[in-house]
Amino acid sequence: MSRIFRAAAAQMGPTQRADSREHTLSRMIGLLEQAAAQGAKLVVFPELAFTTFFPRWILDGDELDGHFERSMPNASVAALFDRARALRVGFYVGYAELTADGRRFNSSILVDCDGQIISKYRKVHLPGSVEPRPGAKYQQLEKRYFGYGDLGFPAVRTDDAWGGAIMGMMICNDRRWPESWRVLGLQGVELVCVGYNSAAYDPNGGSTENASLRTFHSTLVAQANAYMNATWAIAVAKAGDEDGSGLIGGSCIVDPNGRIVAQATTLADEIIVADIDLDLCRQGKDKMFNFAAHRRPDQYKVITERAGVVEPVAVD
Amino acid sequence: MSRIFRAAAAQMGPTQRADSREHTLSRMIGLLEQAAAQGAKLVVFPELAFTTFFPRWILDGDELDGHFERSMPNASVAALFDRARALRVGFYVGYAELTADGRRFNSSILVDCDGQIISKYRKVHLPGSVEPRPGAKYQQLEKRYFGYGDLGFPAVRTDDAWGGAIMGMMICNDRRWPESWRVLGLQGVELVCVGYNSAAYDPNGGSTENASLRTFHSTLVAQANAYMNATWAIAVAKAGDEDGSGLIGGSCIVDPNGRIVAQATTLADEIIVADIDLDLCRQGKDKMFNFAAHRRPDQYKVITERAGVVEPVAVD
């Protein structure tokens, strides 16, 4: 079995609220076909890839539910699954999940080259708030619309088409939290897929962040966490102007040394590819980041004992 | 109280095994004076700043003990403490610690502008091995010469001279482990000081890393972990050729956005300074990295439950 395979990041340009599902799906199938034509066996789509980033609005009822998938696959996404299976290409895709018992998650799935869903993930690190921020033009209401992910960060060992890679998933904000990466790293992850929708302005209502700084942050965390866990990473944006709200691009493929080997240059639909040599993870995993030899969990207790900050008292 | 103060990284060039303590101390005092002349109130020296990086050799007896400090301060470092107190400058410095009961640690201390030791740290993440690597020209024997740090990662609230900063310490390899940063982040750290001696070649006997890549790694982890914990960081090298064994430079001061605001350009004794505005930590700590609002410790359990990797089984 070759331990090298080609993977693609399928960055998507903006999806407007008025865009039809057919239109969005045809764009995704076009990206899939471009990637397959370049030899990719894995295509990574963004977070909430089938819709606009709807948590920026206050929605309810049918208007809200229309953004959610009640099963996966389903009739409105089947064409993507069918085309991928015909091309013998697998994919990662993010979507809004509505369960039979009415729970909602910001989810992603990993679909192998046979069209089988081999792993599912529900976003753990939901940013934003439950209640709208007074006076803000755009909201960040993920905490209103989604429950916290309850599946952990599962890693899965894949088959020959992807070199037998141990793969894991994250969604958007998860990538800024080293815990997400470490939980996958502790499962020996060799390739992390992460889709995102990240505002090009300060998403918290502040004024100190712009698109350049926010793209730098996005790239920086992918690079460093890939290095610190000796894994490949593919981070993929939905980018550009969605109904007047800007999203950063900067989709990238990062090697286990934290180096960017491919990066998108537009804010539009764009395919980038790289050859993923899984054995490049070996040196880091066996030496510098040999966790069994060097980690000291007894010194980390506070990481799992509490969520928030407790500041030290003043020295007298 | 102003929340802005000037800090310096005091990168040191190489210290040869044959160099006298007096010679090394005079270099350190020279750096201290340069930093003070530029207005710095804090000077960060490297790991094991008073000696060569002796864990590259097999040593024992007096030859080994000569690299260790039996108390701090002591007569052979007093001139540095005295000069700093006279200049009203505080400092971080790394040294090899030999306790009264014979234990050995790779340690650092934080000394305030009154010359008082206000915090002490013992390196948690010891790289290398206990036994020498057969055939290697230079060893990495920190696991042989030092016990694992047993003081955790203590953060300390400092006084007016440093803007009341909450400060923490790491040593060298600690900076590559996001757990080190997170334990400090959970104490609200605003400035992390880390000294290092990092090989300019592959320290594990591999052949895929050179000085450029290793400097990139060093900078990358300081930047990303500073950003992910919304803290300033000052990372300081002992650099250059020590008895034929190369050490990287790249000492840097990083802001809470992960941006490098000052970086050394040589492999020699060199001062870089920056104005540390502690309030720049506020946006990250209150919003994107509001730990209490966004962290999910129940999903992180594995981080403290085990040290090493457990890979997933194959999908059938």
Short mmCIF file of C-alpha atoms in Angstrom, two decimals, chain B residues 90-195:
data_model
loop_
_atom_site.label_atom_id
_atom_site.label_comp_id
_atom_site.label_asym_id
_atom_site.label_seq_id
_atom_site.Cartn_x
_atom_site.Cartn_y
_atom_site.Cartn_z
CA GLY B 90 14.53 42.38 36.87
CA PHE B 91 15.27 39.23 34.92
CA TYR B 92 14.47 35.64 34.00
CA VAL B 93 17.39 33.25 33.93
CA GLY B 94 17.80 29.52 33.44
CA TYR B 95 20.31 27.40 35.36
CA ALA B 96 21.09 23.85 36.44
CA GLU B 97 19.83 23.35 40.01
CA LEU B 98 21.34 20.92 42.55
CA THR B 99 19.27 20.76 45.72
CA ALA B 100 20.60 20.17 49.22
CA ASP B 101 19.21 16.64 49.09
CA GLY B 102 20.93 15.89 45.81
CA ARG B 103 18.12 16.32 43.29
CA ARG B 104 18.87 17.98 39.98
CA PHE B 105 16.58 20.11 37.83
CA ASN B 106 16.73 22.25 34.72
CA SER B 107 15.34 25.37 36.40
CA SER B 108 14.58 29.04 35.92
CA ILE B 109 13.81 31.92 38.22
CA LEU B 110 12.11 35.26 37.89
CA VAL B 111 13.89 38.04 39.79
CA ASP B 112 12.06 41.33 40.33
CA CYS B 113 13.55 44.82 40.17
CA ASP B 114 14.32 44.64 43.91
CA GLY B 115 16.47 41.57 43.35
CA GLN B 116 13.94 39.21 44.93
CA ILE B 117 13.23 35.80 43.43
CA ILE B 118 9.46 35.89 42.96
CA SER B 119 8.98 32.63 41.09
CA LYS B 120 10.82 29.44 40.33
CA TYR B 121 10.17 26.82 37.67
CA ARG B 122 11.60 23.38 36.96
CA LYS B 123 11.46 22.09 33.39
CA VAL B 124 8.67 19.59 32.85
CA HIS B 125 9.33 18.46 29.28
CA LEU B 126 12.82 16.99 29.34
CA PRO B 127 13.89 15.90 25.87
CA GLY B 128 16.56 13.37 24.96
CA SER B 129 17.39 10.17 26.73
CA VAL B 130 18.95 8.68 29.86
CA GLU B 131 21.42 6.51 27.99
CA PRO B 132 23.69 7.88 25.27
CA ARG B 133 22.75 7.24 21.65
CA PRO B 134 25.40 4.87 20.27
CA GLY B 135 27.65 6.43 17.69
CA ALA B 136 26.29 9.96 18.02
CA LYS B 137 28.85 12.75 18.11
CA TYR B 138 26.70 14.85 20.45
CA GLN B 139 24.15 13.53 22.88
CA GLN B 140 20.94 14.97 24.32
CA LEU B 141 21.04 13.61 27.87
CA GLU B 142 18.65 15.87 29.75
CA LYS B 143 16.70 12.84 30.96
CA ARG B 144 19.98 11.58 32.46
CA TYR B 145 20.99 14.71 34.31
CA PHE B 146 17.67 16.22 35.42
CA GLY B 147 14.56 15.12 37.26
CA TYR B 148 11.17 16.03 35.81
CA GLY B 149 9.93 19.40 37.04
CA ASP B 150 7.72 19.07 40.10
CA LEU B 151 6.47 22.63 40.52
CA GLY B 152 3.85 22.64 37.76
CA PHE B 153 3.67 25.77 35.63
CA PRO B 154 3.20 28.48 38.24
CA ALA B 155 1.99 31.91 37.13
CA VAL B 156 2.70 34.89 39.36
CA ARG B 157 1.19 38.35 39.56
CA THR B 158 4.00 40.89 39.49
CA ASP B 159 4.21 44.46 40.73
CA ASP B 160 4.05 47.89 39.14
CA ALA B 161 7.47 47.77 37.49
CA TRP B 162 6.10 45.15 35.08
CA GLY B 163 2.64 46.64 34.86
CA GLY B 164 1.24 44.11 37.31
CA ALA B 165 1.65 41.45 34.62
CA ILE B 166 0.66 37.86 35.33
CA MET B 167 3.82 36.06 34.29
CA GLY B 168 4.82 32.47 33.72
CA MET B 169 7.96 30.58 32.79
CA MET B 170 8.89 27.67 30.55
CA ILE B 171 12.19 26.21 29.51
CA CYS B 172 13.15 25.26 25.96
CA ASN B 173 11.29 22.11 24.88
CA ASP B 174 8.27 23.09 27.02
CA ARG B 175 7.38 25.67 24.37
CA ARG B 176 6.63 22.93 21.81
CA TRP B 177 3.94 21.44 24.09
CA PRO B 178 0.64 23.31 24.04
CA GLU B 179 -0.18 21.92 27.46
CA SER B 180 2.55 24.10 29.01
CA TRP B 181 0.98 27.21 27.54
CA ARG B 182 -2.55 26.17 28.42
CA VAL B 183 -1.78 25.53 32.07
CA LEU B 184 -0.38 29.07 32.19
CA GLY B 185 -3.27 30.38 30.09
CA LEU B 186 -5.72 28.97 32.62
CA GLN B 187 -4.02 31.21 35.18
CA GLY B 188 -4.57 34.27 32.98
CA VAL B 189 -0.93 34.61 31.96
CA GLU B 190 -0.06 37.84 30.14
CA LEU B 191 3.66 37.29 29.54
CA VAL B 192 5.49 33.97 29.14
CA CYS B 193 9.28 33.89 29.38
CA VAL B 194 11.12 30.96 27.85
CA GLY B 195 14.83 30.43 27.43
#
